[in-house]
mmCIF file with all atom_site columns, C-alpha atoms in Angstrom:
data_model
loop_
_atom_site.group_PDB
_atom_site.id
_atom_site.type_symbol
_atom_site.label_atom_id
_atom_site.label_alt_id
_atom_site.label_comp_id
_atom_site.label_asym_id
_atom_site.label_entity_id
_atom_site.label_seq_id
_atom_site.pdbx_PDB_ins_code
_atom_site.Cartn_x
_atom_site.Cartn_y
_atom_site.Cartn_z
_atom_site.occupancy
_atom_site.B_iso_or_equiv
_atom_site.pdbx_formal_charge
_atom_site.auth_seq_id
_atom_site.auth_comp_id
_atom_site.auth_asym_id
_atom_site.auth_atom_id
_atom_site.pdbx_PDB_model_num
ATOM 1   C CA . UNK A 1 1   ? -12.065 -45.976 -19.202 1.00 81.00 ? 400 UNK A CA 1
ATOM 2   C CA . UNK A 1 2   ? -10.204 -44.434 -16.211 1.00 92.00 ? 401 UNK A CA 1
ATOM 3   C CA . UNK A 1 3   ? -6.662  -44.093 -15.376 1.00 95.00 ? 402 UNK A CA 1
ATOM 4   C CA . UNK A 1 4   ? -5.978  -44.609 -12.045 1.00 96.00 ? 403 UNK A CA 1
ATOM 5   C CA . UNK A 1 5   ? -3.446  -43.586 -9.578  1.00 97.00 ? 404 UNK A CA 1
ATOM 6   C CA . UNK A 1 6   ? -0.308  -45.746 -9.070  1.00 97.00 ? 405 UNK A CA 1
ATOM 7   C CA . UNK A 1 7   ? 0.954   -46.283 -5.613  1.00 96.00 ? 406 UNK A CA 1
ATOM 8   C CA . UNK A 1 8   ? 4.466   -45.753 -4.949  1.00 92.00 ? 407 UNK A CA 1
ATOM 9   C CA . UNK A 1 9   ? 6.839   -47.239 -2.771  1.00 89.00 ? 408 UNK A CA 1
ATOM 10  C CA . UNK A 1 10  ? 7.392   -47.071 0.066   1.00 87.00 ? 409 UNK A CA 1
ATOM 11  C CA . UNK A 1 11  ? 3.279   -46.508 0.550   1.00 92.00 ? 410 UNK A CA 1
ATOM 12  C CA . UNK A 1 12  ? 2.284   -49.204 3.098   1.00 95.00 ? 411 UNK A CA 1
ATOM 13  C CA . UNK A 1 13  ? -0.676  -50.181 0.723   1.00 97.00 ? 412 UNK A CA 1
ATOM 14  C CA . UNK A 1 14  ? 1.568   -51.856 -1.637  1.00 98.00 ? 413 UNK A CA 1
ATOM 15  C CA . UNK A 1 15  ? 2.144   -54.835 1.071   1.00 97.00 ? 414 UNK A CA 1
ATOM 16  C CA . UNK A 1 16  ? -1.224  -55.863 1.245   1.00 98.00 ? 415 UNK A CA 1
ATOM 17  C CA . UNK A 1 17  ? -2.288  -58.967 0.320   1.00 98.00 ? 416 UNK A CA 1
ATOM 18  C CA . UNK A 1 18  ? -4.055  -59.643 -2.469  1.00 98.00 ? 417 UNK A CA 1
ATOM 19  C CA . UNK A 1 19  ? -7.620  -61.718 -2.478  1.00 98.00 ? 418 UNK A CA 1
ATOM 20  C CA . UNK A 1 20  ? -8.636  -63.973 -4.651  1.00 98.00 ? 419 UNK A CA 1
ATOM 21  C CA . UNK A 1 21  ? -11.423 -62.650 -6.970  1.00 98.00 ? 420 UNK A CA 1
ATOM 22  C CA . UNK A 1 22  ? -14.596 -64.711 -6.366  1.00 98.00 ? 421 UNK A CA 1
ATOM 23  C CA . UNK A 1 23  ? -16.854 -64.164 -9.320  1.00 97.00 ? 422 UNK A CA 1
ATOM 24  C CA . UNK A 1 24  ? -15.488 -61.933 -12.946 1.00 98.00 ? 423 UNK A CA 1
ATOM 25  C CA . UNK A 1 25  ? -18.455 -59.617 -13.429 1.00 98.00 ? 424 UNK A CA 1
ATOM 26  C CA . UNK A 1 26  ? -18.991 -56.388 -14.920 1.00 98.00 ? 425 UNK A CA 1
ATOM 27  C CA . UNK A 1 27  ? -17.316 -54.398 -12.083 1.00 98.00 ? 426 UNK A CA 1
ATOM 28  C CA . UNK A 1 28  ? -13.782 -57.122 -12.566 1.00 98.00 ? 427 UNK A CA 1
ATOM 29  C CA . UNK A 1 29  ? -14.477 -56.357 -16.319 1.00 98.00 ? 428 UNK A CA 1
ATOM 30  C CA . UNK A 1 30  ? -14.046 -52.377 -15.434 1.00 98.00 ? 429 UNK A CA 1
ATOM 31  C CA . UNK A 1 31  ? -11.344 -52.983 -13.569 1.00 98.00 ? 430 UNK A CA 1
ATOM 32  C CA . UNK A 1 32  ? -9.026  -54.585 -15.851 1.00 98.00 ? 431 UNK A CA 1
ATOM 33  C CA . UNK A 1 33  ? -10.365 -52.382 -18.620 1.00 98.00 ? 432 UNK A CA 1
ATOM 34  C CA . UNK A 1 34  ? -9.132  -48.908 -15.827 1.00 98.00 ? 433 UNK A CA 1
ATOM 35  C CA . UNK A 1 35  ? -5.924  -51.437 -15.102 1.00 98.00 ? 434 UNK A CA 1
ATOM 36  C CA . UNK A 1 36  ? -5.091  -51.346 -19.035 1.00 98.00 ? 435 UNK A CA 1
ATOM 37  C CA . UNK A 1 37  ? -5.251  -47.614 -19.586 1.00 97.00 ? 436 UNK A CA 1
ATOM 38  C CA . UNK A 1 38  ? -3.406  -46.961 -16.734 1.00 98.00 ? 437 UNK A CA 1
ATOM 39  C CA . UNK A 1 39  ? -0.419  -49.155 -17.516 1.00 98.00 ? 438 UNK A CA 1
ATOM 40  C CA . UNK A 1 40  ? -0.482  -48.005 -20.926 1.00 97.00 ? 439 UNK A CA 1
ATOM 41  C CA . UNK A 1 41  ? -0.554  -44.549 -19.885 1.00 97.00 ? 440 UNK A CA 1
ATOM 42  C CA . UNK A 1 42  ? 2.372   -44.856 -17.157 1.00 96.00 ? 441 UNK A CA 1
ATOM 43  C CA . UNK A 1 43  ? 3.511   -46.328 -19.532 1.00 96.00 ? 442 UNK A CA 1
ATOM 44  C CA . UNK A 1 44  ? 4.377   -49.841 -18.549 1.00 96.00 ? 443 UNK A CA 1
ATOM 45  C CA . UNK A 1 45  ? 4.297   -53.664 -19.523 1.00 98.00 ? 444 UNK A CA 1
ATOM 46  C CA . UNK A 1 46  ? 2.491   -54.872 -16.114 1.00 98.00 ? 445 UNK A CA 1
ATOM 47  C CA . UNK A 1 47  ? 0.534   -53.556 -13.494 1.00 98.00 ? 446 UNK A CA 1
ATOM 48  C CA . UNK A 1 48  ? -1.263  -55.128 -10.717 1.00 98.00 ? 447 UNK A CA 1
ATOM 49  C CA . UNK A 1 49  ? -3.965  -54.553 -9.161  1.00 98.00 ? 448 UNK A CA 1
ATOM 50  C CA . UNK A 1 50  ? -1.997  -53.965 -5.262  1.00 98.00 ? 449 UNK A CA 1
ATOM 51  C CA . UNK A 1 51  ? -0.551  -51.173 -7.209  1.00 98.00 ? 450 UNK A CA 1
ATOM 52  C CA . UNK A 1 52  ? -3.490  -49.108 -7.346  1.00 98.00 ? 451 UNK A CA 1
ATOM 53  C CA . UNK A 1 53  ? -4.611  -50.283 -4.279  1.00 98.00 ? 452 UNK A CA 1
ATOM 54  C CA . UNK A 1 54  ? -7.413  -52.572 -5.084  1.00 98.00 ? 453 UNK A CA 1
ATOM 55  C CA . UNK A 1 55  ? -6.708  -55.532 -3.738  1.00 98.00 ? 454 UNK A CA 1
ATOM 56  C CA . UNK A 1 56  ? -8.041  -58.731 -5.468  1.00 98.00 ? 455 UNK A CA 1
ATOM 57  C CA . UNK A 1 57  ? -5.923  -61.007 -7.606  1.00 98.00 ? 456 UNK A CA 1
ATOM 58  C CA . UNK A 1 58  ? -5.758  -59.150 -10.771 1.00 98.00 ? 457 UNK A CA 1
ATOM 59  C CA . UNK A 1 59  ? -2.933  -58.481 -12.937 1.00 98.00 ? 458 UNK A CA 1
ATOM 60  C CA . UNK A 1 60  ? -2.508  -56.745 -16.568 1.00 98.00 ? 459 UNK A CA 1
ATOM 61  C CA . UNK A 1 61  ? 0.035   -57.302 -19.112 1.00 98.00 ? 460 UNK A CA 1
ATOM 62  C CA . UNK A 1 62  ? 1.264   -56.053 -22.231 1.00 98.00 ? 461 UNK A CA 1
ATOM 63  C CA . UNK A 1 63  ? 5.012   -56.961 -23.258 1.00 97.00 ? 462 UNK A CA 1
ATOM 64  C CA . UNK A 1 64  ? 4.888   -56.257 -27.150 1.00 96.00 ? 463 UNK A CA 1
ATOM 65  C CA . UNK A 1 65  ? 6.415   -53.281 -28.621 1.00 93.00 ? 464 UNK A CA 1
ATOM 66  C CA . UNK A 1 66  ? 3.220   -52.350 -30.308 1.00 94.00 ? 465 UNK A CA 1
ATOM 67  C CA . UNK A 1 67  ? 1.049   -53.159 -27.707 1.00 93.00 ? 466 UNK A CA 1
ATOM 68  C CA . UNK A 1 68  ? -1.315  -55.202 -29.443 1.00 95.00 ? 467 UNK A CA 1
ATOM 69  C CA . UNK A 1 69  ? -0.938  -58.421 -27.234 1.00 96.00 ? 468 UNK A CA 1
ATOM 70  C CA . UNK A 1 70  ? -2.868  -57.742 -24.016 1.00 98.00 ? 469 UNK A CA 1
ATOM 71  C CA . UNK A 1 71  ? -2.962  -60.491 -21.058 1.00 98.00 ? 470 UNK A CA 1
ATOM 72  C CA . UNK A 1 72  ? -5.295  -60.287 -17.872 1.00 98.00 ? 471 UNK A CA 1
ATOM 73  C CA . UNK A 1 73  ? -4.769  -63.254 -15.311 1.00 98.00 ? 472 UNK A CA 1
ATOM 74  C CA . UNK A 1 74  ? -7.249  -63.107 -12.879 1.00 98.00 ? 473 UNK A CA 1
ATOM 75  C CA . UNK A 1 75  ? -6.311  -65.146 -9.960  1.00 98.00 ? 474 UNK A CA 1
ATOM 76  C CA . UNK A 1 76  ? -2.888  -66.493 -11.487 1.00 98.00 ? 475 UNK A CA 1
ATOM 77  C CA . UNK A 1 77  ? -0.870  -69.425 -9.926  1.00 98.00 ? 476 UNK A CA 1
ATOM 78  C CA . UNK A 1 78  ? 2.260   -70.990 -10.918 1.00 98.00 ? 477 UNK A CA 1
ATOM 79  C CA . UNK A 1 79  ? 1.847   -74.429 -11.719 1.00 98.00 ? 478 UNK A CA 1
ATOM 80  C CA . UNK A 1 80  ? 5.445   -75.332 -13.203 1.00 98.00 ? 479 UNK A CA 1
ATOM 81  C CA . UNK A 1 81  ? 8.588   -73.366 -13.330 1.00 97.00 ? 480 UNK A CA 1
ATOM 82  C CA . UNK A 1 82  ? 11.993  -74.462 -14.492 1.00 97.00 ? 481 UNK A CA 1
ATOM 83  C CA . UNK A 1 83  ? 15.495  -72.667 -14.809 1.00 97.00 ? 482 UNK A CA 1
ATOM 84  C CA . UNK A 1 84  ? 16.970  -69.700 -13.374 1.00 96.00 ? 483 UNK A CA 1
ATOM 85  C CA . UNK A 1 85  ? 17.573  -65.931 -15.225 1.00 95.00 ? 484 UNK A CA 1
ATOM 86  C CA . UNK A 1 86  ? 19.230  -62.726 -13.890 1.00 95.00 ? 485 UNK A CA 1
ATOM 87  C CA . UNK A 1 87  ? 17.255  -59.556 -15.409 1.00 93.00 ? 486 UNK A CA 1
ATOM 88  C CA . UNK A 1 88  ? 17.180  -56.000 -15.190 1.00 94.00 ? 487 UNK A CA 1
ATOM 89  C CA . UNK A 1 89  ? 13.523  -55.137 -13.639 1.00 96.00 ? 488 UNK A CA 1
ATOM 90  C CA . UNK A 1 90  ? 11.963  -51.616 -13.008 1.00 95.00 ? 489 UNK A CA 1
ATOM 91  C CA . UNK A 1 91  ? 8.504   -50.889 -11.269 1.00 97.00 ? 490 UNK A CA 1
ATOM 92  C CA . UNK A 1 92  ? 5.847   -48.557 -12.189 1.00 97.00 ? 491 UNK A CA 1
ATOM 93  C CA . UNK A 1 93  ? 5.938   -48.454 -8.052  1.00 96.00 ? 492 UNK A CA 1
ATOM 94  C CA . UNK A 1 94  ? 8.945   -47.602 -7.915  1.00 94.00 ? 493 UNK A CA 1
ATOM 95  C CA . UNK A 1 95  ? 9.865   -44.907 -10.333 1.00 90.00 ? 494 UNK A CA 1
ATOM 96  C CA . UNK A 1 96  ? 13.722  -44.539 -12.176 1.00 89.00 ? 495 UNK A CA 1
ATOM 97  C CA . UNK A 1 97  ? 14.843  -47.502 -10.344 1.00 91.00 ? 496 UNK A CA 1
ATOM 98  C CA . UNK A 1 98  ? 15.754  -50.330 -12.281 1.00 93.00 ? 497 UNK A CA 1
ATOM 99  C CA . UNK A 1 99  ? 18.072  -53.406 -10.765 1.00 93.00 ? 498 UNK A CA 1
ATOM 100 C CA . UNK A 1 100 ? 18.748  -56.864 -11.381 1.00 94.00 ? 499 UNK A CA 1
ATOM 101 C CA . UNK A 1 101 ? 16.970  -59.617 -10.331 1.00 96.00 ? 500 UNK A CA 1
ATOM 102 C CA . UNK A 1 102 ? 16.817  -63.563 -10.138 1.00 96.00 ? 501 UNK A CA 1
ATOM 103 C CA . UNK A 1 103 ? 13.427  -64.946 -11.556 1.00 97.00 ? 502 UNK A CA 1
ATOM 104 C CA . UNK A 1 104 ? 12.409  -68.427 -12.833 1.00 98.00 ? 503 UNK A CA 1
ATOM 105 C CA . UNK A 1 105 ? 13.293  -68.686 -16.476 1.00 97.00 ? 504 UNK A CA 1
ATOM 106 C CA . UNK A 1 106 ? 9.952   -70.876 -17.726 1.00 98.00 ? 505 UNK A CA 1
ATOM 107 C CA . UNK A 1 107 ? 7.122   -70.561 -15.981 1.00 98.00 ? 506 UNK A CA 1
ATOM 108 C CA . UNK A 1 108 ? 3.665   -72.106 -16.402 1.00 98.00 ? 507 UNK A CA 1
ATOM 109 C CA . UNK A 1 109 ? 0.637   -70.383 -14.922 1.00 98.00 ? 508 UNK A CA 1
ATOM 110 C CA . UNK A 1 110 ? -3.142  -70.983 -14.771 1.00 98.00 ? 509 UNK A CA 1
ATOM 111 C CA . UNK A 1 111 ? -5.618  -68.073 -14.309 1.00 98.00 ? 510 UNK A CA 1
ATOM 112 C CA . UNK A 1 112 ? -9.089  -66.726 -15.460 1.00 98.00 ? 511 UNK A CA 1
ATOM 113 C CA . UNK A 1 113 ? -8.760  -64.445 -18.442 1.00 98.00 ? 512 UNK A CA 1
ATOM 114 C CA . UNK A 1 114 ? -11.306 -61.167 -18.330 1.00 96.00 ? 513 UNK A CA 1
ATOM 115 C CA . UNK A 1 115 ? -14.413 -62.853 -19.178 1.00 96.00 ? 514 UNK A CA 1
ATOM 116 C CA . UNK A 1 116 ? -13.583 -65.986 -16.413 1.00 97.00 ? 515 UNK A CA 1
ATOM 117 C CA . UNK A 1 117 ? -12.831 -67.899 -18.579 1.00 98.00 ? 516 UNK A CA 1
ATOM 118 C CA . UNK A 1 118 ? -9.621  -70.410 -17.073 1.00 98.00 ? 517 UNK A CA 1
ATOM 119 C CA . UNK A 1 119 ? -6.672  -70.889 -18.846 1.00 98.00 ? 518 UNK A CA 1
ATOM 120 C CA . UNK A 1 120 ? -2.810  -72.121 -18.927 1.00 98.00 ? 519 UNK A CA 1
ATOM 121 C CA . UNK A 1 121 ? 0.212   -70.277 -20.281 1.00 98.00 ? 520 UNK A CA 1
ATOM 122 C CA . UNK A 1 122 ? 3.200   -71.178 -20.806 1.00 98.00 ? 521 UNK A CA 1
ATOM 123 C CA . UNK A 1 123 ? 5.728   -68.327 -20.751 1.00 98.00 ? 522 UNK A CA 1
ATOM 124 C CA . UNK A 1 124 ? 9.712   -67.342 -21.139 1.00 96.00 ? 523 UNK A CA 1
ATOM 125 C CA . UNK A 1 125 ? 11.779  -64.204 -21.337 1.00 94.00 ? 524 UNK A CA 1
ATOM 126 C CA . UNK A 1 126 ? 10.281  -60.870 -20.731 1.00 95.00 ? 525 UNK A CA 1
ATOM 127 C CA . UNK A 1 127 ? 6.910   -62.314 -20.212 1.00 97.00 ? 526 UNK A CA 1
ATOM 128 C CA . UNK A 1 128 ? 7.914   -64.612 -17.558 1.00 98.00 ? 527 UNK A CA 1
ATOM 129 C CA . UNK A 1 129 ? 9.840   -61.972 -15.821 1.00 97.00 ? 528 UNK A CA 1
ATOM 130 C CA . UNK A 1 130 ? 6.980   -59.849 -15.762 1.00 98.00 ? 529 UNK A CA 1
ATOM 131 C CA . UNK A 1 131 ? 4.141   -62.384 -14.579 1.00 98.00 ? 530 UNK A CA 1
ATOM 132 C CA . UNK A 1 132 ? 6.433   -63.222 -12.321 1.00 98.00 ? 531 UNK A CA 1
ATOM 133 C CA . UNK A 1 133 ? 7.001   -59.371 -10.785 1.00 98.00 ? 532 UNK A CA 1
ATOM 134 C CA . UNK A 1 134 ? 3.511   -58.813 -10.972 1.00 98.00 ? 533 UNK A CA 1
ATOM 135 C CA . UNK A 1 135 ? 2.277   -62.114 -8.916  1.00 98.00 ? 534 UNK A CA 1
ATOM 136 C CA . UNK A 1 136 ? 5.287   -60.649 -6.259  1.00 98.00 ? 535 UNK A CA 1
ATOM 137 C CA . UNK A 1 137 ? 3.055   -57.514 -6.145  1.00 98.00 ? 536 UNK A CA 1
ATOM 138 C CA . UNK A 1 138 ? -0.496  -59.598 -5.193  1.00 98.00 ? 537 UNK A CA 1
ATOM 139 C CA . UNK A 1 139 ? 1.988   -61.161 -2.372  1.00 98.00 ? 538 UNK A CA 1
ATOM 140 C CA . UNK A 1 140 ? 3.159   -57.645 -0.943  1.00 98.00 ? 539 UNK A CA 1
ATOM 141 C CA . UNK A 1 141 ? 6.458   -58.234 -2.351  1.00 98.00 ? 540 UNK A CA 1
ATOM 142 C CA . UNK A 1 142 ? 8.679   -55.375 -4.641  1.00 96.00 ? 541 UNK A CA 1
ATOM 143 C CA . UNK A 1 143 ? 11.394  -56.293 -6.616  1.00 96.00 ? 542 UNK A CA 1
ATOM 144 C CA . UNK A 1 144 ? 13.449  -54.306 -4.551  1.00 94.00 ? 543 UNK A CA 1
ATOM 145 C CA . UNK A 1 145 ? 12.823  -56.545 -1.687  1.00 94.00 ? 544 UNK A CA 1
ATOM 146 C CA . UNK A 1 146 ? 15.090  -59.004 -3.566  1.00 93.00 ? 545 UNK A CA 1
ATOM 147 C CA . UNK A 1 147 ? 18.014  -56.771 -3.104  1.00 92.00 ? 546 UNK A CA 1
ATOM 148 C CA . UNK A 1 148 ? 20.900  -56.761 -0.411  1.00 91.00 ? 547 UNK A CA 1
ATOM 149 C CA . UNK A 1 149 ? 20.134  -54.678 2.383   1.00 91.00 ? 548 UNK A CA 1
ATOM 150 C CA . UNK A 1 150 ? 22.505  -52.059 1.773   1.00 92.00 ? 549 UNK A CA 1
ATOM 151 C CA . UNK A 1 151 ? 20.859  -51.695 -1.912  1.00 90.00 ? 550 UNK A CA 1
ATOM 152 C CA . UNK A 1 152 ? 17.556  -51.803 -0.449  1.00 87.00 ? 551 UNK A CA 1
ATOM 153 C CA . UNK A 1 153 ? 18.552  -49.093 1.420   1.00 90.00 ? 552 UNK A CA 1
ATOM 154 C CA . UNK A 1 154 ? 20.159  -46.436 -0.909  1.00 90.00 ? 553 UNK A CA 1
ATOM 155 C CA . UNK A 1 155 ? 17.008  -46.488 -2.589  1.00 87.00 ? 554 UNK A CA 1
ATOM 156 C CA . UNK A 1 156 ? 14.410  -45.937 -0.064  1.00 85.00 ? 555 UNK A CA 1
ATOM 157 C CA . UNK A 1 157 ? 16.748  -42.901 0.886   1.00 89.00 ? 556 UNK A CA 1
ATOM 158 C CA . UNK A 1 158 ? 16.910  -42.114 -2.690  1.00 87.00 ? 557 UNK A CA 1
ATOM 159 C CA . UNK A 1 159 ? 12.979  -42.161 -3.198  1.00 83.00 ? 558 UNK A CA 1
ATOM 160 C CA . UNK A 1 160 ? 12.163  -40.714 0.344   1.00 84.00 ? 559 UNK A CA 1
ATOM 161 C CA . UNK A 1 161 ? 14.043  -37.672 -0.640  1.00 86.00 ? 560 UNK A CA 1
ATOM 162 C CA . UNK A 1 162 ? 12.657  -37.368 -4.139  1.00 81.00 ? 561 UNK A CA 1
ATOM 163 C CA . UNK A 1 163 ? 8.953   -37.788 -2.139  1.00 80.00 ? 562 UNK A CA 1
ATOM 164 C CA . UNK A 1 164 ? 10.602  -34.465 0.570   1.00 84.00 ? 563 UNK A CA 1
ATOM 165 C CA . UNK A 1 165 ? 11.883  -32.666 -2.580  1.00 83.00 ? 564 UNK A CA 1
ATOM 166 C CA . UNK A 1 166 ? 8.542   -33.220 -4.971  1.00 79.00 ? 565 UNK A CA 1
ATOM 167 C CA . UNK A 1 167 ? 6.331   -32.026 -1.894  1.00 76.00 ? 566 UNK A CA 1
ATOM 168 C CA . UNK A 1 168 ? 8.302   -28.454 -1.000  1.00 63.00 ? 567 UNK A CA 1
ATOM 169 C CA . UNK A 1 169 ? 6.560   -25.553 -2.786  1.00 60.00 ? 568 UNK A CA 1
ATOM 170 C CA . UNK A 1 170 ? 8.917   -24.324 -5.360  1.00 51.00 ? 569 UNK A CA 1
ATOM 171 C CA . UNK A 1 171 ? 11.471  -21.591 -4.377  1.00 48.00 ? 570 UNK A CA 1
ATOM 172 C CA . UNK A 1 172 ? 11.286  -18.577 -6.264  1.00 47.00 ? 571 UNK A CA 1
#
């Protein structure tokens, strides 16, 4: 397995539009296997595919403490969502920022699982937050983009600078 580079805001890549993936084979199976190791890594509970700029509809999740409880959705769509939950959401994309966010409290989703197999979950809490963050992510969308302007703001200032700062050769 490989561990990939993560994109980071405000990289232009991360606002492409994600394609649906037309047939799971060996190379999708790679993929998801890379997609694992590098959100593990990071580490993190979700990563998709946008975010290391491969764009198909692929996303990887793993919200248990242990991480024993991996989840690939392959093409995911939301079939059914009910209620409304504010929660505190950070991005592998967008490093040390974390902010709250309004997200569907149930949602229902079909997708293809790694071997293409299709499938419906139904989901709540942290996993419904994150499905939800990560679908955003196949759309172009950040979870900062949910923000007011002004917030939105600060922290493209914020991350711009820690971009300047990160490339300067050190001072000695």
């Amino acid at each position: 397995m490989t561990i990939l580079d993560i994109l980071h805001y405000p990289d232009k890549r991360l606002r492409t539009v994600a394609k649906p993936v037309e047939k799971v084979d060996d190379t999708i199976k790679k993929l998801v296997d890379d997609m694992f190791e590098t959100m593990y890594t990071a580490p993190g509970i979700g990563l998709a595919a946008t975010q290391i700029n491969v764009h198909l509809q692929v996303i990887v999740i793993d919200v248990s403490e242990d991480k024993t409880q991996p989840l690939c959705l392959i093409n995911p769509e939301i079939i059914a969502e009910e209620g409304i939950e504010s929660c505190d959401e950070g991005c592998l994309s967008v490093p040390d920022i974390y902010e709250t966010v309004e997200r569907s409290e149930k949602v229902t989703v079909k997708a293809l699982d790694q071997n293409g197999d299709e499938y419906t979950l139904q989901a709540n809490e942290l996993l419904a937050v994150c499905i939800q963050h990560e679908m955003d992510h196949l759309q172009g969308k950040l979870f900062v983009d949910y923000l007011s302007p002004l917030k939105f703001q600060r922290i493209k200032k914020r991350l711009l600078k820690a971009q300047r700062e990160a490339s300067q050769p050190a001072v000695l």
